[in-house]
Amino acid sequence: MVVTYFTTSYRTTAMSYSLLYVDPDESTQTETAATLSDSLADLDPDISTAVSLAEATEALTVDLSVLITEYDLPDGTGFELIKKAQDVCPDAACILYTDADVSQLNTDDLHGAITEYVGKHSVFGDNRLTDLVRTSLTTTPHTDYPKPQTEAERLTALRSYALDDPKLVESLDRITDLAAAHFEVEIASINIIDDRSQEFLACHGAAEEWESMHREDSICTFTIVEDADVMTVADVAEDPRFASRSGSLIDMGIRSYMGASLVTASGLPIGTLCVYDNEVRSFSADDEAYLKDLATTAMNLIDAYARTPAMTDDGGAQ
Amino acid sequence: MSGSQDISYQFSDRLPIDPIEPGSTVMVAGPKFSPAEDLALSMVADAATHEEGMLFLSTNMTVERLLSACQQSQPGLEPSHVGVVDCTGQDIGDADSEAEVMYVSTQSDLTGMGMKFSSLYESLYQNHPDGRVRIGLVSLSSLVMYADLRDVFRFAQTISARIESAGGLGVFTIDPSMHDTQIVNTLKQVADGLVQVRDADADTSKTADGELQIKGFRNQSPDWQPFSL
């Protein structure tokens, strides 16, 4: 049996927001940044500014929430910056806030990069920009993966558990051992789906070496939106949701997958129990039912370690 | 009629769909040669009788064909209330139409589509009372043929979010028979509700163009119901 302690002190963190606003016109920049700061005060965003492509590129970080940029920059274009942001911070929303005529811009090189547009001289002006930034921060519609309609409640529920307790992790590891043995696979894990990442809470086999995974690369983030609370993928290379990422998944030993959601008493999916095979494989209805039973057992254990046992995850007293 | 019905988007009596709340997106699903696309166009074109704007993202119909199809159900439809992002690749920029049109050369250019959609939406929003605009995306199936599923999902979700924040009504179409179940299930996530469409059965085919079933919205009948266009 493999027993792994989750030594990285796993904690889900409260939301924090960072914005980067790029505009070579410093007076417009100052005015707009002040408007954003005032209008979004309740979200307390960290707003940075830059005046050029080079300066903005330096300021890109993986945690960036929203990038707002003019099109014409002294040393390049806003589109060049957006392309760089796609690599550094793929979850960031990109907004072109510009004087430029949108019908004249060549967008051919930005295939797939969804960029919002707000005209600086729009009748909505800064209000429209503020609304768009707020929507981007609070509902993150620019992600390329679906989220449960109860995402906010789900994250609140997730934060109510003491998931870094070594005794809990040891017990969950045993469940991954059972799953791996039953399905005769080398790798199994219990995962938590946080705001932007998938964290490996308990592992069997090679999953012990895996680090936190970005949510857009996670298969499990699709499992938690399944009505049936269980999802199978016979071949990641043939599944249109994962085909574009299949190379890295196969390198991890994931050719086929079955996952069952960890669902709270209020019906909120906080994570998954998964088994992975390195060969193409289908799973039967009995397989799905067994994995769901194990997931229910795992969830019962997690429930026993709630940080706030006197409260249910919808905020009511038990 | 309740207050919420007053501000909800309403449909003609020919469509058995109760008013839908502002900010909602509906996925209309039906196979090729079913009346699904015509139903979606009709749901958007009903804007003409409520002083609302119409904005289409069209992947498979030119502006002329689109307006003609809408005028089948709404003969009084004024093109000046219509905006179109024409993604058919058939740029006829000098077309004689009062509709406000922007062209995108290829359906893989989701960036161009999104930005031109935003630009036209702002224009229609300011020109119609309370910014009421109905948006038709016809069709998602076509986009999936040209772009990666995940990119199309992100695109559709972004459009849906913009509709929600502006209090519009989104009507997206998909042909489930063209795609794997995973594709359909993924794209359905961007909508608040689903309207499934099928051909009318033998009993109703003389009086109806098809049948529809609504899922995901409260206060809507869950039964299959005949409709006429």
Coordinates of C-alpha atoms in Angstrom, one line a residue:
Chain A
M1 CA 0.0 0.0 0.0
V2 CA 1.2 3.5 -0.8
V3 CA 0.7 6.1 1.8
T4 CA 1.3 9.6 0.8
Y5 CA 1.1 12.6 3.1
F6 CA 0.1 15.8 1.5
T7 CA 3.1 17.7 2.5
T8 CA 2.6 20.9 0.6
S9 CA 0.2 22.3 3.2
Y10 CA -2.8 22.3 0.9
R11 CA -5.1 25.3 1.5
T12 CA -7.6 26.8 -0.7
T13 CA -7.2 30.6 -0.7
A14 CA -9.5 33.5 -0.8
M15 CA -10.0 35.2 -4.2
S16 CA -7.6 38.0 -5.1
Y17 CA -7.7 39.9 -8.3
S18 CA -5.0 41.6 -10.4
L19 CA -5.5 43.9 -13.4
L20 CA -3.0 45.2 -15.8
Y21 CA -4.0 48.3 -17.8
V22 CA -1.8 49.3 -20.8
D23 CA -2.2 52.7 -22.4
P24 CA 0.5 55.0 -23.9
D25 CA -1.7 58.0 -23.2
E26 CA -0.7 58.6 -19.6
S27 CA -3.5 61.0 -18.7
T28 CA -6.2 58.6 -20.0
Q29 CA -4.4 55.8 -18.2
T30 CA -4.4 57.7 -14.9
E31 CA -8.1 58.6 -15.2
T32 CA -9.3 55.2 -16.3
A33 CA -7.2 53.4 -13.6
A34 CA -8.7 55.6 -11.0
T35 CA -12.3 55.0 -12.3
L36 CA -11.6 51.2 -12.2
S37 CA -10.2 51.4 -8.7
D38 CA -13.2 53.3 -7.4
S39 CA -15.9 51.3 -9.2
L40 CA -14.4 47.9 -8.2
A41 CA -13.4 48.9 -4.7
D42 CA -15.6 46.1 -3.3
L43 CA -13.4 43.5 -5.1
D44 CA -10.2 45.3 -4.0
P45 CA -8.3 44.6 -7.2
D46 CA -4.5 45.2 -7.5
I47 CA -4.3 47.5 -10.5
S48 CA -0.9 47.8 -12.4
T49 CA -0.3 50.1 -15.4
A50 CA 2.1 50.1 -18.3
V51 CA 2.7 52.4 -21.3
S52 CA 4.4 50.1 -23.7
L53 CA 4.5 46.5 -25.0
A54 CA 7.9 45.9 -23.4
E55 CA 6.8 47.2 -20.0
A56 CA 3.5 45.3 -20.1
T57 CA 5.2 42.1 -21.1
E58 CA 7.4 42.4 -18.0
A59 CA 4.3 42.8 -15.9
L60 CA 2.5 39.7 -17.1
T61 CA 2.2 37.1 -14.3
V62 CA 0.4 33.8 -14.2
D63 CA -2.1 35.2 -11.6
L64 CA -3.2 38.1 -13.8
S65 CA -7.0 38.3 -13.8
V66 CA -7.7 40.9 -16.5
L67 CA -5.5 42.5 -19.2
I68 CA -6.8 45.8 -20.6
T69 CA -4.9 47.3 -23.5
E70 CA -5.0 49.9 -26.2
Y71 CA -4.3 48.6 -29.7
D72 CA -1.6 51.1 -30.7
L73 CA 1.4 50.8 -28.4
P74 CA 4.7 52.7 -29.0
D75 CA 6.7 49.5 -29.6
G76 CA 4.0 47.1 -30.9
T77 CA 0.3 46.4 -30.7
G78 CA -2.2 45.3 -28.1
F79 CA -2.6 42.0 -30.1
E80 CA 1.0 41.2 -29.7
L81 CA 0.6 41.6 -25.9
I82 CA -2.5 39.5 -25.9
K83 CA -0.6 36.7 -27.7
K84 CA 2.1 36.8 -25.0
A85 CA -0.6 36.8 -22.3
Q86 CA -2.1 33.6 -23.8
D87 CA 1.1 31.9 -22.9
V88 CA 1.9 33.4 -19.5
C89 CA -1.6 33.8 -18.1
P90 CA -4.1 31.7 -20.1
D91 CA -6.9 32.3 -17.6
A92 CA -6.7 36.1 -17.9
A93 CA -9.5 38.0 -19.6
C94 CA -8.3 40.2 -22.4
I95 CA -10.1 43.5 -23.2
L96 CA -9.1 45.8 -26.1
Y97 CA -10.0 49.3 -24.9
T98 CA -9.2 51.4 -27.9
D99 CA -9.7 54.3 -30.2
A100 CA -9.0 52.0 -33.1
D101 CA -11.7 51.1 -35.6
V102 CA -12.5 47.5 -34.9
S103 CA -13.5 46.7 -38.5
Q104 CA -10.0 47.7 -39.6
L105 CA -8.0 45.5 -37.2
N106 CA -6.4 42.3 -38.5
T107 CA -7.4 39.6 -36.1
D108 CA -6.2 36.6 -38.2
D109 CA -3.2 35.9 -35.9
L110 CA -5.2 35.7 -32.8
H111 CA -7.1 32.5 -33.6
G112 CA -9.0 31.3 -30.6
A113 CA -7.9 34.2 -28.4
I114 CA -11.2 35.6 -27.2
T115 CA -10.8 39.4 -26.8
E116 CA -13.5 41.7 -25.6
Y117 CA -13.8 45.1 -27.2
V118 CA -14.8 48.4 -25.7
G119 CA -14.6 51.5 -27.7
K120 CA -13.1 54.4 -25.8
H121 CA -15.7 56.7 -27.3
S122 CA -18.6 54.3 -26.7
V123 CA -21.6 56.0 -25.2
F124 CA -21.1 53.6 -22.3
G125 CA -17.5 54.8 -21.8
D126 CA -15.8 53.8 -18.6
N127 CA -19.0 52.3 -17.3
R128 CA -19.0 49.6 -19.9
L129 CA -15.4 48.9 -19.3
T130 CA -16.0 48.6 -15.5
D131 CA -19.0 46.3 -16.1
L132 CA -17.0 44.1 -18.3
V133 CA -14.1 43.9 -15.9
R134 CA -16.5 43.1 -13.0
T135 CA -18.1 40.3 -15.0
S136 CA -14.7 39.0 -16.0
L137 CA -13.5 38.9 -12.4
T138 CA -16.6 37.5 -10.8
T139 CA -17.8 35.0 -13.4
T140 CA -14.6 34.3 -15.4
P141 CA -16.5 33.7 -18.6
H142 CA -13.3 33.6 -20.7
T143 CA -12.2 30.2 -19.4
D144 CA -12.2 27.4 -22.0
Y145 CA -13.8 24.9 -19.6
P146 CA -17.3 24.7 -18.1
K147 CA -18.0 25.5 -14.5
P148 CA -20.9 24.3 -12.4
Q149 CA -23.7 26.8 -12.1
T150 CA -23.1 26.6 -8.3
E151 CA -19.4 27.5 -8.7
A152 CA -19.4 30.2 -5.9
E153 CA -21.2 28.0 -3.4
R154 CA -19.0 25.1 -4.4
L155 CA -15.9 27.0 -3.6
T156 CA -17.3 28.2 -0.3
A157 CA -18.1 24.6 0.6
L158 CA -14.5 23.6 -0.4
R159 CA -13.0 26.1 1.9
S160 CA -15.0 24.7 4.9
Y161 CA -12.9 21.5 5.0
A162 CA -9.6 20.9 6.7
L163 CA -8.1 19.1 3.7
D164 CA -4.5 19.3 4.9
D165 CA -5.1 17.0 8.0
P166 CA -2.5 14.1 7.7
K167 CA -5.0 11.6 9.1
L168 CA -7.6 12.5 6.5
V169 CA -5.1 12.3 3.7
E170 CA -3.9 8.9 4.9
S171 CA -7.4 7.6 4.9
L172 CA -8.0 9.0 1.4
D173 CA -4.8 7.4 0.2
R174 CA -6.2 4.0 1.2
I175 CA -9.3 4.7 -1.0
T176 CA -7.1 5.4 -4.0
D177 CA -5.2 2.1 -3.3
L178 CA -8.6 0.3 -3.3
A179 CA -9.6 2.0 -6.5
A180 CA -6.3 1.2 -8.2
A181 CA -6.5 -2.5 -7.1
H182 CA -10.1 -2.9 -8.2
F183 CA -9.6 -1.5 -11.6
E184 CA -6.1 -2.9 -12.1
V185 CA -4.6 0.5 -12.9
E186 CA -1.3 2.0 -11.9
I187 CA -2.5 5.4 -11.0
A188 CA -5.4 6.7 -9.0
S189 CA -6.0 10.0 -7.1
I190 CA -8.4 12.1 -5.1
N191 CA -8.4 15.6 -6.4
I192 CA -9.8 19.0 -5.3
I193 CA -11.0 21.4 -7.9
D194 CA -10.2 24.9 -6.7
D195 CA -10.9 28.2 -8.4
R196 CA -8.2 27.9 -10.9
S197 CA -6.4 24.7 -10.3
Q198 CA -6.7 21.0 -9.6
E199 CA -4.9 19.9 -6.5
F200 CA -3.9 16.2 -5.9
L201 CA -5.0 15.5 -2.4
A202 CA -4.4 11.7 -2.1
C203 CA -2.6 9.6 -4.6
H204 CA -1.6 6.1 -5.7
G205 CA 1.3 5.4 -8.0
A206 CA 2.8 8.0 -10.3
A207 CA 0.2 10.6 -9.1
E208 CA 2.3 11.0 -6.0
E209 CA 4.8 13.0 -8.1
W210 CA 2.2 15.2 -9.8
E211 CA 2.0 18.8 -8.8
S212 CA -0.9 21.1 -8.9
M213 CA -2.5 21.2 -12.4
H214 CA -4.0 24.2 -14.1
R215 CA -7.8 23.8 -14.3
E216 CA -7.9 24.2 -18.1
D217 CA -5.6 21.1 -18.3
S218 CA -7.7 19.1 -15.9
I219 CA -10.1 16.3 -17.0
C220 CA -11.8 16.4 -13.7
T221 CA -13.1 19.9 -14.2
F222 CA -15.4 18.4 -16.8
T223 CA -16.4 15.6 -14.5
I224 CA -17.8 17.9 -11.9
V225 CA -20.3 19.4 -14.3
E226 CA -21.7 15.9 -15.3
D227 CA -25.3 15.4 -14.2
A228 CA -24.5 11.7 -13.5
D229 CA -21.5 12.7 -11.2
V230 CA -19.3 10.2 -13.1
M231 CA -17.5 10.5 -16.4
T232 CA -15.4 8.2 -18.5
V233 CA -12.9 8.9 -21.3
A234 CA -12.0 5.9 -23.3
D235 CA -9.2 7.6 -25.1
V236 CA -8.0 11.2 -24.4
A237 CA -6.6 11.4 -27.9
E238 CA -10.0 10.8 -29.5
D239 CA -12.1 13.0 -27.1
P240 CA -12.7 16.4 -28.6
R241 CA -12.4 18.0 -25.1
F242 CA -8.9 16.7 -24.4
A243 CA -7.5 15.9 -27.8
S244 CA -5.6 19.2 -28.0
R245 CA -3.9 18.3 -24.7
S246 CA -3.6 14.6 -25.2
G247 CA 0.2 14.7 -25.7
S248 CA 0.9 15.9 -22.2
L249 CA -1.8 13.7 -20.7
I250 CA -0.4 10.6 -22.3
D251 CA 3.1 11.5 -21.1
M252 CA 1.6 11.4 -17.6
G253 CA 0.3 7.9 -18.2
I254 CA -3.3 9.0 -18.8
R255 CA -4.7 7.4 -22.0
S256 CA -8.1 6.6 -20.5
Y257 CA -9.9 8.0 -17.5
M258 CA -12.8 7.4 -15.1
G259 CA -13.7 10.0 -12.4
A260 CA -16.5 10.3 -9.9
S261 CA -17.4 13.6 -8.2
L262 CA -17.0 14.1 -4.5
V263 CA -20.4 15.7 -3.7
T264 CA -21.3 17.4 -0.5
A265 CA -24.6 16.8 1.3
S266 CA -25.9 19.9 -0.4
G267 CA -25.1 18.5 -3.8
L268 CA -22.0 20.6 -4.4
P269 CA -19.1 18.9 -6.2
I270 CA -15.8 19.8 -4.6
G271 CA -13.5 17.3 -6.3
T272 CA -13.2 13.9 -7.8
L273 CA -11.9 10.3 -7.2
C274 CA -10.2 9.1 -10.4
V275 CA -8.5 6.1 -12.0
Y276 CA -6.2 6.4 -15.0
D277 CA -5.0 3.8 -17.4
N278 CA -2.1 4.1 -19.8
E279 CA -4.1 2.2 -22.5
V280 CA -7.3 2.9 -24.4
R281 CA -10.0 1.4 -22.3
S282 CA -13.8 1.5 -21.8
F283 CA -15.5 1.3 -18.4
S284 CA -18.8 -0.5 -17.7
A285 CA -21.9 0.8 -15.8
D286 CA -20.8 -1.5 -12.9
D287 CA -17.4 0.2 -13.0
E288 CA -19.0 3.6 -12.8
A289 CA -21.3 2.5 -9.9
Y290 CA -18.3 1.1 -7.9
L291 CA -16.3 4.2 -8.4
K292 CA -19.2 6.3 -7.3
D293 CA -19.5 4.2 -4.1
L294 CA -15.8 4.8 -3.3
A295 CA -16.3 8.5 -4.0
T296 CA -19.2 8.6 -1.6
T297 CA -17.0 6.9 1.1
A298 CA -14.2 9.5 0.4
M299 CA -16.7 12.3 0.8
N300 CA -18.0 10.9 4.1
L301 CA -14.4 10.9 5.4
I302 CA -13.9 14.5 4.2
D303 CA -17.1 15.5 5.9
A304 CA -15.8 14.3 9.2
Y305 CA -12.9 16.8 8.9
A306 CA -15.0 19.9 8.2
R307 CA -13.3 23.0 9.5
T308 CA -16.6 24.4 10.7
P309 CA -18.5 21.3 11.7
A310 CA -21.4 23.3 13.2
M311 CA -22.2 24.7 9.8
T312 CA -23.5 23.1 6.6
D313 CA -21.9 24.2 3.4
D314 CA -24.8 26.4 2.5
G315 CA -24.2 28.4 5.5
G316 CA -27.0 27.0 7.8
A317 CA -26.5 25.6 11.2
Q318 CA -26.7 21.8 11.5
Chain B
M1 CA -49.3 39.7 -16.3
S2 CA -46.6 39.9 -13.6
G3 CA -43.9 42.5 -13.5
S4 CA -41.2 40.0 -14.4
Q5 CA -43.2 39.1 -17.5
D6 CA -43.3 42.7 -18.5
I7 CA -39.6 42.9 -18.8
S8 CA -39.1 39.3 -20.1
Y9 CA -38.6 38.7 -23.8
Q10 CA -41.9 37.6 -25.3
F11 CA -42.7 35.5 -28.4
S12 CA -45.5 35.3 -30.8
D13 CA -48.5 33.1 -30.1
R14 CA -47.3 30.7 -32.8
L15 CA -44.4 29.7 -30.5
P16 CA -45.4 27.8 -27.3
I17 CA -42.7 29.5 -25.3
D18 CA -43.5 31.6 -22.2
P19 CA -41.5 34.8 -21.8
I20 CA -37.9 34.4 -20.9
E21 CA -36.0 36.6 -18.5
P22 CA -33.5 39.2 -19.7
G23 CA -29.9 38.0 -19.6
S24 CA -30.8 34.4 -20.6
T25 CA -29.2 32.3 -23.3
V26 CA -31.2 29.5 -24.9
M27 CA -29.7 26.6 -26.9
V28 CA -32.0 25.4 -29.7
A29 CA -31.0 21.9 -30.7
G30 CA -32.3 20.0 -33.7
P31 CA -31.0 17.9 -36.6
K32 CA -30.4 19.2 -40.1
F33 CA -33.6 19.5 -42.0
S34 CA -35.6 19.9 -38.8
P35 CA -37.1 23.3 -38.3
A36 CA -34.7 24.1 -35.4
E37 CA -32.8 26.9 -37.2
D38 CA -36.0 28.5 -38.4
L39 CA -37.4 28.4 -34.9
A40 CA -34.3 30.1 -33.6
L41 CA -34.5 32.8 -36.2
S42 CA -38.2 33.3 -35.4
M43 CA -37.4 33.7 -31.7
V44 CA -35.0 36.5 -32.5
A45 CA -37.1 38.0 -35.2
D46 CA -40.0 38.4 -32.8
A47 CA -38.0 41.4 -31.5
A48 CA -39.6 43.3 -34.4
T49 CA -43.0 43.5 -32.6
H50 CA -41.4 44.7 -29.3
E51 CA -39.2 47.6 -30.5
E52 CA -36.1 45.5 -29.8
G53 CA -32.9 45.2 -31.6
M54 CA -31.6 42.0 -33.3
L55 CA -28.0 40.9 -33.7
F56 CA -27.0 37.8 -35.6
L57 CA -23.7 35.9 -35.8
S58 CA -24.3 34.0 -38.9
T59 CA -21.9 31.3 -40.1
N60 CA -24.0 29.8 -42.8
M61 CA -26.4 32.4 -44.2
T62 CA -25.5 35.6 -45.9
V63 CA -27.2 38.8 -44.8
E64 CA -29.7 38.8 -47.5
R65 CA -30.7 35.1 -46.9
L66 CA -30.8 35.8 -43.1
L67 CA -33.1 38.8 -43.5
S68 CA -35.3 37.0 -45.9
A69 CA -35.7 34.0 -43.5
C70 CA -36.5 36.3 -40.6
Q71 CA -39.1 38.2 -42.7
Q72 CA -40.9 34.9 -43.4
S73 CA -42.0 35.0 -39.7
Q74 CA -42.0 38.7 -39.3
P75 CA -42.9 40.4 -42.6
G76 CA -42.7 43.8 -41.0
L77 CA -39.2 43.4 -39.8
E78 CA -37.1 46.6 -40.5
P79 CA -33.5 45.8 -41.4
S80 CA -32.4 49.0 -39.7
H81 CA -33.0 47.3 -36.4
V82 CA -30.7 44.4 -37.4
G83 CA -27.0 43.9 -36.9
V84 CA -25.2 41.0 -38.5
V85 CA -21.7 39.6 -38.1
D86 CA -21.5 37.7 -41.4
C87 CA -19.0 34.9 -41.0
T88 CA -19.9 33.1 -44.2
G89 CA -16.8 34.2 -45.9
Q90 CA -18.8 35.7 -48.7
D91 CA -17.9 39.3 -48.2
I92 CA -20.3 41.5 -50.2
G93 CA -19.5 44.7 -48.4
D94 CA -21.5 46.8 -50.9
A95 CA -24.7 44.8 -50.4
D96 CA -27.7 46.9 -50.5
S97 CA -29.0 46.4 -47.0
E98 CA -30.0 48.8 -44.2
A99 CA -28.8 46.3 -41.7
E100 CA -25.6 47.1 -40.0
V101 CA -23.1 44.5 -41.1
M102 CA -19.6 43.5 -40.3
Y103 CA -17.7 40.8 -42.1
V104 CA -15.3 38.1 -40.8
S105 CA -13.4 36.3 -43.5
T106 CA -13.1 32.9 -41.8
Q107 CA -15.0 31.0 -39.1
S108 CA -11.8 30.2 -37.3
D109 CA -11.3 33.9 -36.6
L110 CA -13.2 33.8 -33.3
T111 CA -11.3 37.0 -32.2
G112 CA -12.7 39.0 -35.1
M113 CA -16.1 37.6 -34.5
G114 CA -16.1 38.4 -30.8
M115 CA -14.9 42.0 -31.3
K116 CA -17.3 42.8 -34.1
F117 CA -20.1 41.3 -32.1
S118 CA -19.2 43.6 -29.2
S119 CA -19.0 46.6 -31.5
L120 CA -22.4 45.9 -33.1
Y121 CA -24.0 45.1 -29.7
E122 CA -23.0 48.5 -28.3
S123 CA -24.5 50.2 -31.3
L124 CA -27.8 48.3 -31.1
Y125 CA -27.9 48.6 -27.3
Q126 CA -27.8 52.4 -27.4
N127 CA -30.4 52.6 -30.2
H128 CA -33.2 50.6 -28.6
P129 CA -35.3 51.3 -25.5
D130 CA -33.7 49.9 -22.3
G131 CA -31.0 48.4 -24.5
R132 CA -33.2 45.4 -25.4
V133 CA -31.5 43.3 -28.0
R134 CA -32.0 39.6 -29.0
I135 CA -28.9 37.8 -30.3
G136 CA -28.9 34.8 -32.6
L137 CA -25.8 32.7 -33.0
V138 CA -26.4 30.4 -36.0
S139 CA -24.8 28.0 -35.7
L140 CA -22.4 26.6 -33.1
S141 CA -22.2 23.4 -35.1
S142 CA -20.6 25.3 -38.0
L143 CA -18.0 26.9 -35.7
V144 CA -16.9 23.6 -34.2
M145 CA -16.1 22.4 -37.8
Y146 CA -13.5 25.2 -38.1
A147 CA -12.2 25.7 -34.6
D148 CA -11.1 23.7 -31.6
L149 CA -14.0 22.8 -29.3
R150 CA -12.4 24.5 -26.3
D151 CA -12.0 27.7 -28.2
V152 CA -15.6 27.6 -29.4
F153 CA -16.7 26.9 -25.9
R154 CA -14.8 29.9 -24.6
F155 CA -16.2 32.1 -27.4
A156 CA -19.8 31.0 -26.8
Q157 CA -19.4 31.5 -23.0
T158 CA -18.0 35.0 -23.5
I159 CA -20.9 35.9 -25.8
S160 CA -23.4 34.4 -23.3
A161 CA -21.8 36.4 -20.4
R162 CA -22.0 39.6 -22.4
I163 CA -25.7 38.9 -23.1
E164 CA -26.2 38.3 -19.4
S165 CA -24.5 41.5 -18.3
A166 CA -26.4 43.6 -20.9
G167 CA -29.8 42.0 -20.2
G168 CA -30.2 40.6 -23.7
L169 CA -31.7 37.4 -24.9
G170 CA -29.3 34.8 -26.6
V171 CA -30.5 32.1 -29.0
F172 CA -27.8 29.8 -30.1
T173 CA -28.3 26.8 -32.4
I174 CA -26.6 23.4 -32.5
D175 CA -27.2 20.3 -34.6
P176 CA -26.6 17.4 -32.2
S177 CA -26.6 14.9 -35.0
M178 CA -23.4 16.4 -36.3
H179 CA -21.3 15.9 -33.2
D180 CA -20.2 13.5 -30.5
T181 CA -22.1 13.6 -27.3
Q182 CA -19.2 15.2 -25.5
I183 CA -19.2 18.2 -27.8
V184 CA -22.9 18.7 -27.4
N185 CA -22.8 18.3 -23.6
T186 CA -19.9 20.8 -23.4
L187 CA -21.5 23.5 -25.5
K188 CA -24.8 23.1 -23.7
Q189 CA -23.1 24.4 -20.6
V190 CA -23.0 27.9 -22.0
A191 CA -26.8 28.2 -22.1
D192 CA -29.4 28.6 -19.3
G193 CA -31.9 26.4 -21.0
L194 CA -32.4 24.1 -23.9
V195 CA -35.1 23.9 -26.6
Q196 CA -35.1 20.6 -28.4
V197 CA -36.7 20.5 -31.8
R198 CA -38.1 17.6 -33.9
D199 CA -40.4 17.3 -36.8
A200 CA -44.1 17.3 -36.2
D201 CA -45.6 13.8 -35.8
A202 CA -48.2 12.4 -38.2
D203 CA -51.1 13.8 -36.1
T204 CA -49.9 17.4 -36.0
S205 CA -47.8 17.7 -39.2
K206 CA -50.7 19.3 -41.2
T207 CA -51.1 22.2 -38.7
A208 CA -47.6 22.5 -37.2
D209 CA -44.1 23.0 -38.6
G210 CA -42.5 21.0 -35.7
E211 CA -42.5 20.2 -32.1
L212 CA -40.4 21.6 -29.3
Q213 CA -39.5 20.7 -25.7
I214 CA -38.0 23.2 -23.2
K215 CA -35.6 22.2 -20.5
G216 CA -33.8 24.2 -17.8
F217 CA -36.3 27.1 -17.4
R218 CA -38.8 27.3 -14.6
N219 CA -42.4 28.0 -15.6
Q220 CA -42.1 26.5 -19.0
S221 CA -44.0 23.4 -20.0
P222 CA -41.8 20.3 -20.0
D223 CA -44.0 18.6 -22.6
W224 CA -43.4 18.3 -26.4
Q225 CA -45.6 21.0 -28.0
P226 CA -46.3 21.7 -31.7
F227 CA -45.3 25.1 -33.1
S228 CA -45.8 27.0 -36.3
L229 CA -43.4 29.4 -38.0

